[in-house]
Coordinates of N, CA, C and O in Angstrom, one line a residue:
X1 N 45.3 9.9 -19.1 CA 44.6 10.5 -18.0 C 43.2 10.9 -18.4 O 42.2 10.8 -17.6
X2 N 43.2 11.5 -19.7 CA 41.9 12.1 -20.1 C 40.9 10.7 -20.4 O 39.8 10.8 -19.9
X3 N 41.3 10.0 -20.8 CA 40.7 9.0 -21.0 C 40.1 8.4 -19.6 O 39.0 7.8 -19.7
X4 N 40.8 8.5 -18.4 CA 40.4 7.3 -17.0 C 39.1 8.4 -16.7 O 38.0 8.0 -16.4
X5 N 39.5 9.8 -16.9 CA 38.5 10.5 -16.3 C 36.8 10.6 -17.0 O 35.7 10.7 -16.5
X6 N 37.2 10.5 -18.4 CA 36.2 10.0 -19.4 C 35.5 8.7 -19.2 O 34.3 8.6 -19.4
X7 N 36.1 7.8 -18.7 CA 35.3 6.4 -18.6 C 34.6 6.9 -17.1 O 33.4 7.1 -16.9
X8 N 35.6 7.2 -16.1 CA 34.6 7.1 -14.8 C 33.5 8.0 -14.9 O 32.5 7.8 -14.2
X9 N 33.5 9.1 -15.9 CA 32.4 10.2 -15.8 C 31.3 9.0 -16.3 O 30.3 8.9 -15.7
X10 N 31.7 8.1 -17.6 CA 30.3 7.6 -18.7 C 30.3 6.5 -17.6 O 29.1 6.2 -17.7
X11 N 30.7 5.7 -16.6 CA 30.8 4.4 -15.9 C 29.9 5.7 -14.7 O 28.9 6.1 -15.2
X12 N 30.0 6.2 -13.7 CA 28.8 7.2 -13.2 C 27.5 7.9 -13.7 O 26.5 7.9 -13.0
X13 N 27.6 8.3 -14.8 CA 26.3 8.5 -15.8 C 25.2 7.4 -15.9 O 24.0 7.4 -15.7
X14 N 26.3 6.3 -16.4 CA 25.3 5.3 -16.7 C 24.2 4.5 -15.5 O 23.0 4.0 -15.5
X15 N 25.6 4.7 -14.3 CA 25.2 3.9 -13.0 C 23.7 4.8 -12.7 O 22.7 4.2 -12.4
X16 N 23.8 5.8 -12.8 CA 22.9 6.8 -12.1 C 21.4 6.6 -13.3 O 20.3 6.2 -13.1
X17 N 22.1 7.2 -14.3 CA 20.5 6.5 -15.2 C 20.0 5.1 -14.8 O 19.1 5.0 -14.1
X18 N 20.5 4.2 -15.3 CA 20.1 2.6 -14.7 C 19.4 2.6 -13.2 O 18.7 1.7 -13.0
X19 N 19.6 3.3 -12.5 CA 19.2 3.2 -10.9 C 17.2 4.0 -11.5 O 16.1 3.4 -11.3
X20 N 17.5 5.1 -11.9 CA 16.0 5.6 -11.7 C 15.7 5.2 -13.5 O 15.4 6.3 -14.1
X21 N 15.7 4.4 -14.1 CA 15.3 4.0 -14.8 C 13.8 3.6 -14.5 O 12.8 4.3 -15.0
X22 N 13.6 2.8 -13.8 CA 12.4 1.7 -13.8 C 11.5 2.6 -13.2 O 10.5 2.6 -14.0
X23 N 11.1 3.6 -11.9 CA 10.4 3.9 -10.7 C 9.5 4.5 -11.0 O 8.6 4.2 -10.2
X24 N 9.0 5.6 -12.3 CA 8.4 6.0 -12.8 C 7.9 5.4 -13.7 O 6.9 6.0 -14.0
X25 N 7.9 4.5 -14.2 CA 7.3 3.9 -15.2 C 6.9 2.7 -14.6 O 6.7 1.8 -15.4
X26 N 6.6 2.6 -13.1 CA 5.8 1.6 -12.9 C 4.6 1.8 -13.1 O 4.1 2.9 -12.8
X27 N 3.8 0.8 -13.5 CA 2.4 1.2 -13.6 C 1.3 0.8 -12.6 O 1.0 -0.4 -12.4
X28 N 0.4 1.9 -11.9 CA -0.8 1.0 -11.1 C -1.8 -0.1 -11.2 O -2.4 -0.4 -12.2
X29 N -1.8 -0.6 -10.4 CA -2.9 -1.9 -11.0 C -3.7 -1.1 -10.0 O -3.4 -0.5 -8.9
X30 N -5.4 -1.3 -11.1 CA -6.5 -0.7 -10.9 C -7.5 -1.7 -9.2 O -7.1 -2.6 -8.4
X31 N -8.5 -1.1 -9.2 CA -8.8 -1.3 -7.9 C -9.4 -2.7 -8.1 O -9.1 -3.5 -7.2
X32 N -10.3 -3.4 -9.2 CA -10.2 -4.2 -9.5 C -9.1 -5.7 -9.2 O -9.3 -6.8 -8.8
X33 N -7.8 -4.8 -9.8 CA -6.9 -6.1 -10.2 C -6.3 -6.1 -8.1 O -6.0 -7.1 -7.5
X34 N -6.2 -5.1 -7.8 CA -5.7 -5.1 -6.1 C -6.5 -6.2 -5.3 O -6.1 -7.3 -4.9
X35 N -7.6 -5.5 -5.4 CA -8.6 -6.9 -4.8 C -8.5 -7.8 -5.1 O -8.5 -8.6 -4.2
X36 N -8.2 -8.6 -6.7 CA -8.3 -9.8 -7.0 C -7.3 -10.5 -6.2 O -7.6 -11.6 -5.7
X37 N -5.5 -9.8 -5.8 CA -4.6 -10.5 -5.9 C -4.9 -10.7 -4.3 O -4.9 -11.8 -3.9
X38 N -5.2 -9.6 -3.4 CA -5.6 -9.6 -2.1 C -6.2 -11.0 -1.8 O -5.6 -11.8 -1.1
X39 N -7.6 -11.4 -2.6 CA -8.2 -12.3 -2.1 C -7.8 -13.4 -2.6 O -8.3 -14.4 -2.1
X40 N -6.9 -13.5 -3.6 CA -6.1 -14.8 -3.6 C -4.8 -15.0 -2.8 O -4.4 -16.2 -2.5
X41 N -4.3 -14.0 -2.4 CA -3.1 -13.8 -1.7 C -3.8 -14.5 0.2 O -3.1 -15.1 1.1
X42 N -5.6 -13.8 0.4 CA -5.8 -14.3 1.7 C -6.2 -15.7 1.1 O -5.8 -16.5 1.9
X43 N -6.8 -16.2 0.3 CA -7.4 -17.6 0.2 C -6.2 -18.3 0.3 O -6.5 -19.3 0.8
X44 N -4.7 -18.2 0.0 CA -3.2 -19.0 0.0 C -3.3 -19.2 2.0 O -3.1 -20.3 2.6
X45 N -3.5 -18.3 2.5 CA -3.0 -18.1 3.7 C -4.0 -18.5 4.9 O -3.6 -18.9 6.0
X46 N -5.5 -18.5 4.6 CA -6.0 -19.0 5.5 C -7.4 -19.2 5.2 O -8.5 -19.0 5.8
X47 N -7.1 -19.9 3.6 CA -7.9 -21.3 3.1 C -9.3 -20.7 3.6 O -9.9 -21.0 4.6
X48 N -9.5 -19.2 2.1 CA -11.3 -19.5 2.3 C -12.0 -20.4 1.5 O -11.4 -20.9 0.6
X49 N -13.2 -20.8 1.8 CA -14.4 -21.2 0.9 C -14.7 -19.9 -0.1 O -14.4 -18.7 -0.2
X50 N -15.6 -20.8 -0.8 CA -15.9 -19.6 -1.6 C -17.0 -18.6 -1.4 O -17.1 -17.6 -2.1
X51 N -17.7 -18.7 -0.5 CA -18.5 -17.8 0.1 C -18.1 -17.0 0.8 O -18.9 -16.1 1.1
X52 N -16.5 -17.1 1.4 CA -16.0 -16.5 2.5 C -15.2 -15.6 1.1 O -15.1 -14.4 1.2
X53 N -14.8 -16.4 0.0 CA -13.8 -15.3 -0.8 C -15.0 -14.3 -1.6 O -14.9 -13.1 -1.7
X54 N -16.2 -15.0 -2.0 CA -17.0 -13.9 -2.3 C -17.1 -12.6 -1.7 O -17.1 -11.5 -2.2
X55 N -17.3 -12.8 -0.1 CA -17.9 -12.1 0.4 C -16.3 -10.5 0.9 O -16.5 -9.3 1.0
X56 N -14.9 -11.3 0.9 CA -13.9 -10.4 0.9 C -13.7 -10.0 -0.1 O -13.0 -8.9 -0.1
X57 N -14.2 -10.6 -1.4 CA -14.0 -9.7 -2.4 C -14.5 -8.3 -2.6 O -13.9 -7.3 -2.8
X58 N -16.3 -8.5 -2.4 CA -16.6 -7.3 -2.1 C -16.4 -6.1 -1.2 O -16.5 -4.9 -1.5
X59 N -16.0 -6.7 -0.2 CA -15.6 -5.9 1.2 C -14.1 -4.9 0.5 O -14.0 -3.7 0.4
X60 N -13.4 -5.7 0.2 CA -11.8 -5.2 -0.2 C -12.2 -4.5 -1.9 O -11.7 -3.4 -2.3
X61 N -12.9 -5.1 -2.7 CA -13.2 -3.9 -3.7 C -13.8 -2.6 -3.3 O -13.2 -1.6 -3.7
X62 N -14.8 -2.4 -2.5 CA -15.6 -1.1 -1.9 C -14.0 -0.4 -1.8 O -13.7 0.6 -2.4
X63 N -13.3 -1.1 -0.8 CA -12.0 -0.3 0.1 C -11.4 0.2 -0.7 O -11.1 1.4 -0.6
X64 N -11.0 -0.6 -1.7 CA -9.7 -0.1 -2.8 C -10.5 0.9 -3.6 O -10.0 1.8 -4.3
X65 N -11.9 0.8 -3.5 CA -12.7 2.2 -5.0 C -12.2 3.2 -4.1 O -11.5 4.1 -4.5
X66 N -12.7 2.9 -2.3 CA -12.8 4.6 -1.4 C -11.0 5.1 -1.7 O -10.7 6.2 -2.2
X67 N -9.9 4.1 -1.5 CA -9.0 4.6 -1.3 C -8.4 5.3 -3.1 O -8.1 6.5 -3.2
X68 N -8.5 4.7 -4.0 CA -8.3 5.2 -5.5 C -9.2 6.8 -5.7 O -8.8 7.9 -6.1
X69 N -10.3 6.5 -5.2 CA -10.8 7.8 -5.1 C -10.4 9.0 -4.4 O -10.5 10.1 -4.9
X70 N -9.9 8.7 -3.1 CA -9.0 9.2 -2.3 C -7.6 9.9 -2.5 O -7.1 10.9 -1.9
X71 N -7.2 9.0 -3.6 CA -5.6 9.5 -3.9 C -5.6 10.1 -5.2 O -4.6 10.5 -5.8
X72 N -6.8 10.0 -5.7 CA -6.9 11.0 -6.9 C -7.4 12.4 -6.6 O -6.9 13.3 -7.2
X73 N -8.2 12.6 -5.8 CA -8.6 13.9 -5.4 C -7.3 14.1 -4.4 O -6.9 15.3 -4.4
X74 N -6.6 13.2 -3.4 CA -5.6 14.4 -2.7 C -4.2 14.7 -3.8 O -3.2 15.4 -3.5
X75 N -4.4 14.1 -5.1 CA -3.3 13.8 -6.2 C -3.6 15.4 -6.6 O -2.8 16.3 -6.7
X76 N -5.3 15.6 -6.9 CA -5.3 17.0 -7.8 C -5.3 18.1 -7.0 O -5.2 19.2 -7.6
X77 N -5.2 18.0 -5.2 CA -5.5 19.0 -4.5 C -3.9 19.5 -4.4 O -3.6 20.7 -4.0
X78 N -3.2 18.5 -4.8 CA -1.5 18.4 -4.4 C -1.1 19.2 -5.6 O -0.2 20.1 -5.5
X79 N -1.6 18.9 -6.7 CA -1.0 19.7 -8.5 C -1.2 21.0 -8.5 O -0.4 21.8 -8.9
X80 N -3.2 21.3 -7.8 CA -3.1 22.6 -7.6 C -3.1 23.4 -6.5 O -3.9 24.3 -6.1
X81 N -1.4 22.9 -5.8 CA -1.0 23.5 -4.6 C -1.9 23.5 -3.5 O -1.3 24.2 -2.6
X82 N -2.8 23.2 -3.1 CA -3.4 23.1 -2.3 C -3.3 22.7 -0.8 O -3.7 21.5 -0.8
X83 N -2.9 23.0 0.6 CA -2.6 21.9 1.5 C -3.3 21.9 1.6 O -4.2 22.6 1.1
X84 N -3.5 20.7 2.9 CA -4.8 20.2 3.9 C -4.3 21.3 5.3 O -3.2 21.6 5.6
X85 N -5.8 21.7 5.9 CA -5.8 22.1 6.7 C -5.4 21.3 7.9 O -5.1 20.1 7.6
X86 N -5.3 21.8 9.5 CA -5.1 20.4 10.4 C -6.6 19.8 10.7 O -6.6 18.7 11.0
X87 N -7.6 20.3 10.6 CA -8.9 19.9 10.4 C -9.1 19.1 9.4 O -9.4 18.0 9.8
X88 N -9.0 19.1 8.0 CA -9.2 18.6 7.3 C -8.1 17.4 7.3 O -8.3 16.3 6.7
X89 N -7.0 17.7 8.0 CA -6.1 16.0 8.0 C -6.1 15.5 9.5 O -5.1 14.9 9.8
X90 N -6.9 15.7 10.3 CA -7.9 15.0 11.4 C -8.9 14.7 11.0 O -9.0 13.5 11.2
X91 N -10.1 15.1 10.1 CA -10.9 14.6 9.1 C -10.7 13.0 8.6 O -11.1 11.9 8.8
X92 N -9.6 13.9 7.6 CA -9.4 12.4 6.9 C -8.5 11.5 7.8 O -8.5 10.5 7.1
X93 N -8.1 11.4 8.4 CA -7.4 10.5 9.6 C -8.4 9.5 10.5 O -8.4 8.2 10.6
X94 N -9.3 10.7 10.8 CA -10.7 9.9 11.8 C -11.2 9.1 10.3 O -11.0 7.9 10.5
X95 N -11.6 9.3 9.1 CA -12.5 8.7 8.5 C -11.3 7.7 7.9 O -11.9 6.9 7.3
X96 N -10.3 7.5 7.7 CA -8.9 6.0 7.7 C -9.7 5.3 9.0 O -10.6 4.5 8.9
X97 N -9.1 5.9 9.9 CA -9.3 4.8 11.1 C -10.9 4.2 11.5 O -11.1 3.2 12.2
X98 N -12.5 5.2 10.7 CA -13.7 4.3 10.9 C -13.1 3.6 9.3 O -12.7 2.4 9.6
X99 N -13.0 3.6 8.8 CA -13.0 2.4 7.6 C -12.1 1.1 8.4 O -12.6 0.0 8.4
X100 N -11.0 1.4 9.0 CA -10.6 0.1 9.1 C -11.2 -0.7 10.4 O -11.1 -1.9 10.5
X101 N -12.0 0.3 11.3 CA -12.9 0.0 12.1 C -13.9 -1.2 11.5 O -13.9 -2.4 11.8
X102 N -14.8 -0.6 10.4 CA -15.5 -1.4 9.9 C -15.0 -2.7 8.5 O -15.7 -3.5 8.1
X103 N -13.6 -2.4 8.2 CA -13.0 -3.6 8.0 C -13.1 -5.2 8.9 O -13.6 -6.3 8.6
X104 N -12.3 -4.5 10.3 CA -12.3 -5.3 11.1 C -13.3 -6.1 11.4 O -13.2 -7.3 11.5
X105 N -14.4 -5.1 11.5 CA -15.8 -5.8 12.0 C -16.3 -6.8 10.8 O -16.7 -8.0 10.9
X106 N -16.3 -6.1 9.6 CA -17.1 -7.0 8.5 C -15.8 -8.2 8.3 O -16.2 -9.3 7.7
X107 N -14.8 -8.2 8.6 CA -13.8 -9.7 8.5 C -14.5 -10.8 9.6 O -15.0 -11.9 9.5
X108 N -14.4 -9.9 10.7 CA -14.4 -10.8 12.0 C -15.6 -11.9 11.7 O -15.5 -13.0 12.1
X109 N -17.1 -11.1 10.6 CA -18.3 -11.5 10.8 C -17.9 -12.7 9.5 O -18.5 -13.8 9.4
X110 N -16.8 -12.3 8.5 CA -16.7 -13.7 7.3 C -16.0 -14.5 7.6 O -16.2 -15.6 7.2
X111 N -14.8 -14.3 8.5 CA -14.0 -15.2 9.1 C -14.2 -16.1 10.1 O -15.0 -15.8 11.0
X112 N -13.5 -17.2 10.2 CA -13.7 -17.8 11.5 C -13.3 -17.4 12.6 O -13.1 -16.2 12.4
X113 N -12.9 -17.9 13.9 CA -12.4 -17.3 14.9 C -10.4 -17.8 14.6 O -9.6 -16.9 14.8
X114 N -10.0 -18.8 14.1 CA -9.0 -18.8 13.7 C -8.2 -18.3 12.6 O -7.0 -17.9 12.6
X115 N -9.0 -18.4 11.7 CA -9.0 -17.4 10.3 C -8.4 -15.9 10.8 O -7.3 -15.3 10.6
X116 N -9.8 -15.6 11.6 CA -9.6 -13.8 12.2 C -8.7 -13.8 12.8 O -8.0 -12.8 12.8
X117 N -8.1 -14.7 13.6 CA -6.6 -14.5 14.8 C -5.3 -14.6 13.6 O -4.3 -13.9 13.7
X118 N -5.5 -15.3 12.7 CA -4.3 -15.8 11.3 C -4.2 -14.4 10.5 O -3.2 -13.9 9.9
X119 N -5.4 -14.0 10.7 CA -5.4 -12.2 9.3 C -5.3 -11.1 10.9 O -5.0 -9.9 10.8
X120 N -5.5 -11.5 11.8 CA -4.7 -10.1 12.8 C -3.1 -10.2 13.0 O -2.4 -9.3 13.5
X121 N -2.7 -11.3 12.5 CA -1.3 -11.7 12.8 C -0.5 -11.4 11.8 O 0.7 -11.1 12.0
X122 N -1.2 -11.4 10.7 CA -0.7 -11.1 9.3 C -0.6 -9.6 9.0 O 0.2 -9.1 8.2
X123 N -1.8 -8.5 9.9 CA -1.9 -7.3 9.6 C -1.0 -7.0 10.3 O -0.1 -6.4 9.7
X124 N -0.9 -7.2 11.6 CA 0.4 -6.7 12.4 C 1.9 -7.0 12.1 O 2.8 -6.2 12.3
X125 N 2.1 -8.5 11.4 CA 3.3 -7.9 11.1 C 3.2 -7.2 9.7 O 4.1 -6.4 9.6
X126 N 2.6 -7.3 8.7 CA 2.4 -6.1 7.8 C 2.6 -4.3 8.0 O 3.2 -3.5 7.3
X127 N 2.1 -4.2 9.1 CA 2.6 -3.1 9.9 C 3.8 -2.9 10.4 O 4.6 -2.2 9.7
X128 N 4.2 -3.3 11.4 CA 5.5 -3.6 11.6 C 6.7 -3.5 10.3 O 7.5 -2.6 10.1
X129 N 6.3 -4.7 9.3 CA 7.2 -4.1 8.5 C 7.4 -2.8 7.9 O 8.4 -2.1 7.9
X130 N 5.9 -2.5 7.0 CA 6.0 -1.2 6.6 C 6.7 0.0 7.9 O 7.6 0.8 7.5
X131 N 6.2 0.1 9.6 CA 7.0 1.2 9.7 C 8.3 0.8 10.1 O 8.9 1.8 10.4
X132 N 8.9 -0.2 10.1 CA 10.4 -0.2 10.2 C 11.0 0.2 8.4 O 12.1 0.8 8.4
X133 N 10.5 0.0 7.0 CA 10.7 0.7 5.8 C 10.7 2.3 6.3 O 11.7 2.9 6.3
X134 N 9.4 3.0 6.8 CA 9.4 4.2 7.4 C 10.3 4.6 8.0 O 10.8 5.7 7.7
X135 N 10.6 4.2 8.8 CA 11.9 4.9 9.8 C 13.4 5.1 8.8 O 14.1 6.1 8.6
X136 N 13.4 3.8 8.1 CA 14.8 4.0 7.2 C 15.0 5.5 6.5 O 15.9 6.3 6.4
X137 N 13.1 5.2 5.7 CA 13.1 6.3 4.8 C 13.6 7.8 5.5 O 14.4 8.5 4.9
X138 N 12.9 8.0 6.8 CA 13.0 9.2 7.5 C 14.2 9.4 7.6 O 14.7 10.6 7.4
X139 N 15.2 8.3 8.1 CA 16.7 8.6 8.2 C 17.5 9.1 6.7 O 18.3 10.0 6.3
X140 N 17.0 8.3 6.2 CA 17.5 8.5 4.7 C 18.5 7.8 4.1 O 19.3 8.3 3.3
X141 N 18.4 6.3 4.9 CA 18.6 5.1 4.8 C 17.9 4.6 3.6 O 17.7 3.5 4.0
X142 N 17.5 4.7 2.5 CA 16.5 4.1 1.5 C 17.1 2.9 1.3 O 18.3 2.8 0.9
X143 N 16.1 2.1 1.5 CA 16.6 0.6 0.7 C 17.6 -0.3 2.0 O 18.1 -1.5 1.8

């Protein structure tokens, strides 16, 4: 008997380490390496030229510096206990939504008119998926 209870305890131990093994120790890819895969990931899907991938490269590096910059200062404001006020997360809320404002605009101006309908189609269900993940997470459904 001592023995079944001994395996199920080391057969649960182990299950439980192996699960959060990996999750921490994943590592970031820099804002550099984001953009590169971005603009190869859009050249697969709606076949830029190269003037057209030059010019998203730039656009989506700027994005990925503001957002890296972003999550490092709300990273140190978070360590040293700090909240956001509701001002300050209407702030940063309004200045999310002009960035992707001027996303929009600066694609619309490199893309074609079919291109731009193929990358709105692609961001929406992008969305979509991410908040149907969201809802799981809130229930507490993970995975």
């Amino acid at each position: 008997m001592k023995t079944w209870i001994l395996t199920a305890v080391l057969l649960v131990g182990f299950n439980v380490f192996a699960q959060h093994e990996g999750r921490g120790d994943r590592q970031r890819l820099t804002a550099e390496q984001r953009t590169e895969l971005q603009v190869k990931k859009l050249t697969l899907e709606l076949d830029l030229n190269d003037s057209q991938k030059a010019n998203v490269q730039k656009l989506f590096l700027d994005k990925n510096k503001k957002v890296e910059t972003a999550m490092a200062e709300h990273k140190q404001n978070r360590e040293a206990g700090q909240k956001l006020t509701d001002d300050q997360k209407f702030e940063m809320k309004s200045k999310m939504l002009d960035e992707e404002i001027t996303t929009k605009a600066e694609m619309k101006k490199i893309l074609t008119k079919d291109q731009y309908e193929k990358w709105e189609k692609m961001r929406a269900e992008k969305k979509n998926k991410f908040e149907k993940r969201s809802k799981k997470y809130q229930k507490g459904n993970k995975r």
